[in-house]
Amino acid sequence: MNDPALAGLPEAILLDEIIPARAEWDHTVHAGETLRIIDLEGNQAVDFLMYGLHDDTERYSAQDTIAAQKNIFLRTGTVLISSEGNPMAQISGTSVAYHDTIGGACSCESNTLRYGHHTKAQHACVENFLMSSARHGRGKRDIVSNINWFMNVPVEADGTLGIVDGISAPGLYVDLKARMDLVAVISNCPQINNPCNGFNPTPVRVVIAGYART
Ligand SMILES: [Zn+2]
């Protein structure tokens, strides 16, 4: 294992893929396996959802995760909680100070509201989530509040939210260790109207590592 980007992962690399700029992706991650997401070029928001593999009515819950850890930011050690109150995964390591779970996912509708009608035809994260979800029989009502890996959404003392320049950089990563069998869904955010992707969406790398299954 000479690739420094794989340092610290379990021996068996079960998957190693590039998600192109603006693209969607989903994959099963079994309990005990680690999903590493690498921000290859820096400042690339990675919108993220998780569903239980065996019962997808159990899914990631931003509000339960925030309530459980009494903090709005996701950092090393954060346990990501499901809608049933169960641990779905834990952030076993990250080289970014914190990640967001309150900024939501961009959509054609929110783009037109924020940035004008000329953005109506621009591809957005909700469309990516719908494409991935359709493969599993899920629709728009199954899209819940998501995680934004590598996205910087500071909250000021008076509660004001911002979507500002990222604090990520080329090669930084986040590791998620699954605590249950789950399906991870990614929208590699296509947004070009605010700085969440540095106005230039770029590819990310995903690696799933664990112990060889027989
Ligand atoms: Zn987006």
PDB file of C-alpha atoms and ligand atoms in Angstrom:
ATOM      1  CA  MET A   1       0.000   0.000   0.000  1.00  0.00           C
ATOM      2  CA  ASN A   2       2.224   2.789  -1.266  1.00  0.00           C
ATOM      3  CA  ASP A   3      -0.492   5.324  -1.964  1.00  0.00           C
ATOM      4  CA  PRO A   4      -0.269   7.901   0.862  1.00  0.00           C
ATOM      5  CA  ALA A   5      -3.935   8.740   0.319  1.00  0.00           C
ATOM      6  CA  LEU A   6      -4.779   5.296   1.707  1.00  0.00           C
ATOM      7  CA  ALA A   7      -2.702   5.662   4.880  1.00  0.00           C
ATOM      8  CA  GLY A   8      -4.403   4.498   8.048  1.00  0.00           C
ATOM      9  CA  LEU A   9      -7.096   2.452   6.313  1.00  0.00           C
ATOM     10  CA  PRO A  10      -7.662  -1.258   6.948  1.00  0.00           C
ATOM     11  CA  GLU A  11      -5.695  -3.566   4.625  1.00  0.00           C
ATOM     12  CA  ALA A  12      -8.391  -4.709   2.235  1.00  0.00           C
ATOM     13  CA  ILE A  13      -9.385  -2.034  -0.272  1.00  0.00           C
ATOM     14  CA  LEU A  14     -12.865  -3.093  -1.370  1.00  0.00           C
ATOM     15  CA  LEU A  15     -13.535  -0.124  -3.652  1.00  0.00           C
ATOM     16  CA  ASP A  16     -11.493   2.798  -4.958  1.00  0.00           C
ATOM     17  CA  GLU A  17     -13.272   5.156  -7.364  1.00  0.00           C
ATOM     18  CA  ILE A  18     -13.290   8.711  -8.617  1.00  0.00           C
ATOM     19  CA  ILE A  19     -16.647  10.507  -8.579  1.00  0.00           C
ATOM     20  CA  PRO A  20     -16.498  13.026 -11.426  1.00  0.00           C
ATOM     21  CA  ALA A  21     -17.406  16.661 -10.866  1.00  0.00           C
ATOM     22  CA  ARG A  22     -21.209  17.107 -10.567  1.00  0.00           C
ATOM     23  CA  ALA A  23     -21.877  13.355 -10.509  1.00  0.00           C
ATOM     24  CA  GLU A  24     -23.857  11.138  -8.149  1.00  0.00           C
ATOM     25  CA  TRP A  25     -22.803   7.865  -6.513  1.00  0.00           C
ATOM     26  CA  ASP A  26     -24.065   5.304  -4.087  1.00  0.00           C
ATOM     27  CA  HIS A  27     -22.646   2.147  -2.555  1.00  0.00           C
ATOM     28  CA  THR A  28     -23.197  -0.307   0.262  1.00  0.00           C
ATOM     29  CA  VAL A  29     -20.931   0.064   3.285  1.00  0.00           C
ATOM     30  CA  HIS A  30     -21.089  -2.854   5.722  1.00  0.00           C
ATOM     31  CA  ALA A  31     -20.747  -2.529   9.480  1.00  0.00           C
ATOM     32  CA  GLY A  32     -17.081  -2.294  10.391  1.00  0.00           C
ATOM     33  CA  GLU A  33     -15.969  -1.010   6.978  1.00  0.00           C
ATOM     34  CA  THR A  34     -14.544   2.475   6.522  1.00  0.00           C
ATOM     35  CA  LEU A  35     -15.620   4.869   3.783  1.00  0.00           C
ATOM     36  CA  ARG A  36     -12.949   7.471   3.052  1.00  0.00           C
ATOM     37  CA  ILE A  37     -13.911  10.511   0.970  1.00  0.00           C
ATOM     38  CA  ILE A  38     -10.985  12.535  -0.373  1.00  0.00           C
ATOM     39  CA  ASP A  39     -11.399  16.141  -1.531  1.00  0.00           C
ATOM     40  CA  LEU A  40      -8.921  15.823  -4.412  1.00  0.00           C
ATOM     41  CA  GLU A  41      -8.657  19.467  -5.462  1.00  0.00           C
ATOM     42  CA  GLY A  42     -10.002  21.214  -2.344  1.00  0.00           C
ATOM     43  CA  ASN A  43     -13.146  23.166  -1.456  1.00  0.00           C
ATOM     44  CA  GLN A  44     -15.522  20.613  -2.963  1.00  0.00           C
ATOM     45  CA  ALA A  45     -18.778  20.122  -1.091  1.00  0.00           C
ATOM     46  CA  VAL A  46     -19.859  16.481  -0.951  1.00  0.00           C
ATOM     47  CA  ASP A  47     -23.565  16.180  -0.145  1.00  0.00           C
ATOM     48  CA  PHE A  48     -24.228  12.942   1.675  1.00  0.00           C
ATOM     49  CA  LEU A  49     -27.101  10.744   2.870  1.00  0.00           C
ATOM     50  CA  MET A  50     -27.237   7.310   4.482  1.00  0.00           C
ATOM     51  CA  TYR A  51     -30.003   4.706   4.579  1.00  0.00           C
ATOM     52  CA  GLY A  52     -30.170   1.397   6.434  1.00  0.00           C
ATOM     53  CA  LEU A  53     -29.346  -1.409   3.987  1.00  0.00           C
ATOM     54  CA  HIS A  54     -31.942  -3.793   5.391  1.00  0.00           C
ATOM     55  CA  ASP A  55     -34.625  -1.220   6.239  1.00  0.00           C
ATOM     56  CA  ASP A  56     -34.283   2.086   4.449  1.00  0.00           C
ATOM     57  CA  THR A  57     -37.013   3.729   6.522  1.00  0.00           C
ATOM     58  CA  GLU A  58     -34.141   4.110   8.974  1.00  0.00           C
ATOM     59  CA  ARG A  59     -31.944   6.893   7.636  1.00  0.00           C
ATOM     60  CA  TYR A  60     -29.550   9.634   8.681  1.00  0.00           C
ATOM     61  CA  SER A  61     -31.002  12.227  11.030  1.00  0.00           C
ATOM     62  CA  ALA A  62     -29.253  15.584  11.254  1.00  0.00           C
ATOM     63  CA  GLN A  63     -31.364  16.729  14.182  1.00  0.00           C
ATOM     64  CA  ASP A  64     -30.742  13.572  16.241  1.00  0.00           C
ATOM     65  CA  THR A  65     -27.017  13.775  15.497  1.00  0.00           C
ATOM     66  CA  ILE A  66     -26.877  17.432  16.574  1.00  0.00           C
ATOM     67  CA  ALA A  67     -28.949  16.779  19.693  1.00  0.00           C
ATOM     68  CA  ALA A  68     -26.887  13.740  20.704  1.00  0.00           C
ATOM     69  CA  GLN A  69     -23.564  15.566  20.545  1.00  0.00           C
ATOM     70  CA  LYS A  70     -24.916  18.991  21.577  1.00  0.00           C
ATOM     71  CA  ASN A  71     -23.020  20.627  18.730  1.00  0.00           C
ATOM     72  CA  ILE A  72     -23.933  21.599  15.175  1.00  0.00           C
ATOM     73  CA  PHE A  73     -20.597  20.737  13.547  1.00  0.00           C
ATOM     74  CA  LEU A  74     -19.375  17.268  12.580  1.00  0.00           C
ATOM     75  CA  ARG A  75     -15.834  16.445  13.669  1.00  0.00           C
ATOM     76  CA  THR A  76     -13.587  13.487  14.412  1.00  0.00           C
ATOM     77  CA  GLY A  77     -15.472  11.317  16.886  1.00  0.00           C
ATOM     78  CA  THR A  78     -18.968  12.463  15.899  1.00  0.00           C
ATOM     79  CA  VAL A  79     -21.444   9.585  15.879  1.00  0.00           C
ATOM     80  CA  LEU A  80     -23.962   9.940  13.057  1.00  0.00           C
ATOM     81  CA  ILE A  81     -27.388   9.007  14.404  1.00  0.00           C
ATOM     82  CA  SER A  82     -30.337   7.518  12.528  1.00  0.00           C
ATOM     83  CA  SER A  83     -34.004   8.488  12.574  1.00  0.00           C
ATOM     84  CA  GLU A  84     -34.450   5.582  15.014  1.00  0.00           C
ATOM     85  CA  GLY A  85     -31.780   6.910  17.368  1.00  0.00           C
ATOM     86  CA  ASN A  86     -29.193   4.269  16.423  1.00  0.00           C
ATOM     87  CA  PRO A  87     -25.547   4.949  15.534  1.00  0.00           C
ATOM     88  CA  MET A  88     -25.149   4.576  11.758  1.00  0.00           C
ATOM     89  CA  ALA A  89     -21.484   5.516  11.472  1.00  0.00           C
ATOM     90  CA  GLN A  90     -18.765   7.382  13.303  1.00  0.00           C
ATOM     91  CA  ILE A  91     -16.305   9.928  11.946  1.00  0.00           C
ATOM     92  CA  SER A  92     -13.192   7.921  12.759  1.00  0.00           C
ATOM     93  CA  GLY A  93     -10.903  10.628  11.413  1.00  0.00           C
ATOM     94  CA  THR A  94     -10.831  13.773   9.318  1.00  0.00           C
ATOM     95  CA  SER A  95      -8.171  16.259   8.330  1.00  0.00           C
ATOM     96  CA  VAL A  96     -10.746  19.071   8.049  1.00  0.00           C
ATOM     97  CA  ALA A  97     -11.630  20.949  11.243  1.00  0.00           C
ATOM     98  CA  TYR A  98     -15.386  20.480  10.897  1.00  0.00           C
ATOM     99  CA  HIS A  99     -18.128  19.607   8.439  1.00  0.00           C
ATOM    100  CA  ASP A 100     -21.698  20.872   8.005  1.00  0.00           C
ATOM    101  CA  THR A 101     -25.076  19.227   8.456  1.00  0.00           C
ATOM    102  CA  ILE A 102     -27.419  22.218   8.516  1.00  0.00           C
ATOM    103  CA  GLY A 103     -26.813  23.901   5.129  1.00  0.00           C
ATOM    104  CA  GLY A 104     -28.964  21.429   3.190  1.00  0.00           C
ATOM    105  CA  ALA A 105     -28.679  20.363  -0.441  1.00  0.00           C
ATOM    106  CA  CYS A 106     -28.935  22.668  -3.418  1.00  0.00           C
ATOM    107  CA  SER A 107     -31.906  22.225  -5.760  1.00  0.00           C
ATOM    108  CA  CYS A 108     -33.170  23.819  -8.965  1.00  0.00           C
ATOM    109  CA  GLU A 109     -35.910  25.419  -6.877  1.00  0.00           C
ATOM    110  CA  SER A 110     -33.597  26.924  -4.261  1.00  0.00           C
ATOM    111  CA  ASN A 111     -31.200  28.064  -6.985  1.00  0.00           C
ATOM    112  CA  THR A 112     -33.931  30.060  -8.761  1.00  0.00           C
ATOM    113  CA  LEU A 113     -35.020  31.588  -5.454  1.00  0.00           C
ATOM    114  CA  ARG A 114     -31.497  32.571  -4.425  1.00  0.00           C
ATOM    115  CA  TYR A 115     -29.761  33.262  -7.705  1.00  0.00           C
ATOM    116  CA  GLY A 116     -32.447  33.992 -10.303  1.00  0.00           C
ATOM    117  CA  HIS A 117     -34.541  32.213 -12.893  1.00  0.00           C
ATOM    118  CA  HIS A 118     -31.626  31.838 -15.302  1.00  0.00           C
ATOM    119  CA  THR A 119     -30.248  29.102 -12.999  1.00  0.00           C
ATOM    120  CA  LYS A 120     -33.343  26.892 -13.429  1.00  0.00           C
ATOM    121  CA  ALA A 121     -31.646  24.474 -15.837  1.00  0.00           C
ATOM    122  CA  GLN A 122     -28.513  24.028 -13.738  1.00  0.00           C
ATOM    123  CA  HIS A 123     -27.940  20.576 -12.319  1.00  0.00           C
ATOM    124  CA  ALA A 124     -28.251  20.398  -8.523  1.00  0.00           C
ATOM    125  CA  CYS A 125     -27.744  18.025  -5.584  1.00  0.00           C
ATOM    126  CA  VAL A 126     -31.416  17.142  -5.173  1.00  0.00           C
ATOM    127  CA  GLU A 127     -31.441  15.852  -8.758  1.00  0.00           C
ATOM    128  CA  ASN A 128     -28.333  13.771  -8.000  1.00  0.00           C
ATOM    129  CA  PHE A 129     -29.946  12.366  -4.861  1.00  0.00           C
ATOM    130  CA  LEU A 130     -33.067  11.470  -6.882  1.00  0.00           C
ATOM    131  CA  MET A 131     -30.986   9.648  -9.507  1.00  0.00           C
ATOM    132  CA  SER A 132     -29.178   7.565  -6.880  1.00  0.00           C
ATOM    133  CA  SER A 133     -32.307   6.988  -4.827  1.00  0.00           C
ATOM    134  CA  ALA A 134     -34.297   5.803  -7.856  1.00  0.00           C
ATOM    135  CA  ARG A 135     -32.010   2.762  -8.105  1.00  0.00           C
ATOM    136  CA  HIS A 136     -33.246   1.734  -4.660  1.00  0.00           C
ATOM    137  CA  GLY A 137     -36.930   2.558  -5.141  1.00  0.00           C
ATOM    138  CA  ARG A 138     -36.765   5.787  -3.166  1.00  0.00           C
ATOM    139  CA  GLY A 139     -38.231   9.113  -4.223  1.00  0.00           C
ATOM    140  CA  LYS A 140     -38.217  12.770  -3.291  1.00  0.00           C
ATOM    141  CA  ARG A 141     -40.052  12.256   0.017  1.00  0.00           C
ATOM    142  CA  ASP A 142     -37.175   9.995   1.140  1.00  0.00           C
ATOM    143  CA  ILE A 143     -34.612  12.784   0.860  1.00  0.00           C
ATOM    144  CA  VAL A 144     -33.891  14.088   4.342  1.00  0.00           C
ATOM    145  CA  SER A 145     -31.580  16.760   5.734  1.00  0.00           C
ATOM    146  CA  ASN A 146     -28.105  15.812   4.609  1.00  0.00           C
ATOM    147  CA  ILE A 147     -24.454  16.149   5.510  1.00  0.00           C
ATOM    148  CA  ASN A 148     -22.190  18.485   3.548  1.00  0.00           C
ATOM    149  CA  TRP A 149     -18.669  17.119   3.839  1.00  0.00           C
ATOM    150  CA  PHE A 150     -15.972  19.767   3.310  1.00  0.00           C
ATOM    151  CA  MET A 151     -18.540  22.577   3.269  1.00  0.00           C
ATOM    152  CA  ASN A 152     -18.080  25.561   5.554  1.00  0.00           C
ATOM    153  CA  VAL A 153     -21.332  26.879   7.034  1.00  0.00           C
ATOM    154  CA  PRO A 154     -20.309  29.063   9.964  1.00  0.00           C
ATOM    155  CA  VAL A 155     -22.950  30.121  12.476  1.00  0.00           C
ATOM    156  CA  GLU A 156     -22.474  33.527  14.019  1.00  0.00           C
ATOM    157  CA  ALA A 157     -23.299  34.464  17.609  1.00  0.00           C
ATOM    158  CA  ASP A 158     -26.711  35.800  16.581  1.00  0.00           C
ATOM    159  CA  GLY A 159     -27.525  32.589  14.675  1.00  0.00           C
ATOM    160  CA  THR A 160     -26.777  33.924  11.181  1.00  0.00           C
ATOM    161  CA  LEU A 161     -25.714  31.200   8.726  1.00  0.00           C
ATOM    162  CA  GLY A 162     -23.187  31.656   5.961  1.00  0.00           C
ATOM    163  CA  ILE A 163     -22.067  29.536   3.019  1.00  0.00           C
ATOM    164  CA  VAL A 164     -18.578  30.848   2.587  1.00  0.00           C
ATOM    165  CA  ASP A 165     -15.172  29.868   1.310  1.00  0.00           C
ATOM    166  CA  GLY A 166     -14.264  26.377   2.332  1.00  0.00           C
ATOM    167  CA  ILE A 167     -11.756  25.316   4.953  1.00  0.00           C
ATOM    168  CA  SER A 168     -10.867  22.188   3.014  1.00  0.00           C
ATOM    169  CA  ALA A 169      -7.833  21.830   0.765  1.00  0.00           C
ATOM    170  CA  PRO A 170      -6.475  19.386  -1.830  1.00  0.00           C
ATOM    171  CA  GLY A 171      -6.047  15.886  -0.425  1.00  0.00           C
ATOM    172  CA  LEU A 172      -7.984  16.401   2.804  1.00  0.00           C
ATOM    173  CA  TYR A 173     -10.319  13.586   3.760  1.00  0.00           C
ATOM    174  CA  VAL A 174     -13.010  12.281   6.060  1.00  0.00           C
ATOM    175  CA  ASP A 175     -13.280   8.673   7.280  1.00  0.00           C
ATOM    176  CA  LEU A 176     -16.612   7.153   8.242  1.00  0.00           C
ATOM    177  CA  LYS A 177     -16.658   3.844  10.031  1.00  0.00           C
ATOM    178  CA  ALA A 178     -20.027   2.156   9.510  1.00  0.00           C
ATOM    179  CA  ARG A 179     -21.785   0.968  12.659  1.00  0.00           C
ATOM    180  CA  MET A 180     -24.558  -0.748  10.674  1.00  0.00           C
ATOM    181  CA  ASP A 181     -24.945  -2.062   7.128  1.00  0.00           C
ATOM    182  CA  LEU A 182     -25.912   1.007   5.137  1.00  0.00           C
ATOM    183  CA  VAL A 183     -26.158   2.573   1.697  1.00  0.00           C
ATOM    184  CA  ALA A 184     -24.110   5.746   1.344  1.00  0.00           C
ATOM    185  CA  VAL A 185     -25.390   8.248  -1.234  1.00  0.00           C
ATOM    186  CA  ILE A 186     -23.245  11.081  -2.558  1.00  0.00           C
ATOM    187  CA  SER A 187     -23.960  14.112  -4.687  1.00  0.00           C
ATOM    188  CA  ASN A 188     -20.681  15.672  -5.725  1.00  0.00           C
ATOM    189  CA  CYS A 189     -22.187  19.151  -5.532  1.00  0.00           C
ATOM    190  CA  PRO A 190     -22.602  20.915  -8.918  1.00  0.00           C
ATOM    191  CA  GLN A 191     -23.283  24.343  -7.371  1.00  0.00           C
ATOM    192  CA  ILE A 192     -21.596  27.230  -9.219  1.00  0.00           C
ATOM    193  CA  ASN A 193     -23.514  30.200  -7.758  1.00  0.00           C
ATOM    194  CA  ASN A 194     -21.856  30.338  -4.340  1.00  0.00           C
ATOM    195  CA  PRO A 195     -18.351  29.592  -3.008  1.00  0.00           C
ATOM    196  CA  CYS A 196     -19.157  26.114  -1.601  1.00  0.00           C
ATOM    197  CA  ASN A 197     -17.205  24.547  -4.485  1.00  0.00           C
ATOM    198  CA  GLY A 198     -14.928  27.502  -5.145  1.00  0.00           C
ATOM    199  CA  PHE A 199     -17.218  28.237  -8.154  1.00  0.00           C
ATOM    200  CA  ASN A 200     -15.561  25.247  -9.851  1.00  0.00           C
ATOM    201  CA  PRO A 201     -16.934  21.738  -9.103  1.00  0.00           C
ATOM    202  CA  THR A 202     -14.170  19.115  -9.050  1.00  0.00           C
ATOM    203  CA  PRO A 203     -13.866  15.307  -8.701  1.00  0.00           C
ATOM    204  CA  VAL A 204     -13.574  13.494  -5.382  1.00  0.00           C
ATOM    205  CA  ARG A 205     -12.211  10.040  -4.574  1.00  0.00           C
ATOM    206  CA  VAL A 206     -14.058   7.427  -2.529  1.00  0.00           C
ATOM    207  CA  VAL A 207     -12.418   4.401  -0.942  1.00  0.00           C
ATOM    208  CA  ILE A 208     -14.112   1.628   1.031  1.00  0.00           C
ATOM    209  CA  ALA A 209     -11.732  -0.427   3.157  1.00  0.00           C
ATOM    210  CA  GLY A 210     -12.272  -3.268   5.544  1.00  0.00           C
ATOM    211  CA  TYR A 211     -11.416  -6.885   5.957  1.00  0.00           C
ATOM    212  CA  ALA A 212     -11.725  -9.281   3.045  1.00  0.00           C
ATOM    213  CA  ARG A 213     -15.093 -11.016   2.963  1.00  0.00           C
ATOM    214  CA  THR A 214     -15.217 -14.700   2.105  1.00  0.00           C
TER     215      THR A 214
HETATM  216 ZN    ZN B   1     -25.211  21.056  -4.071  1.00  0.00          ZN
END
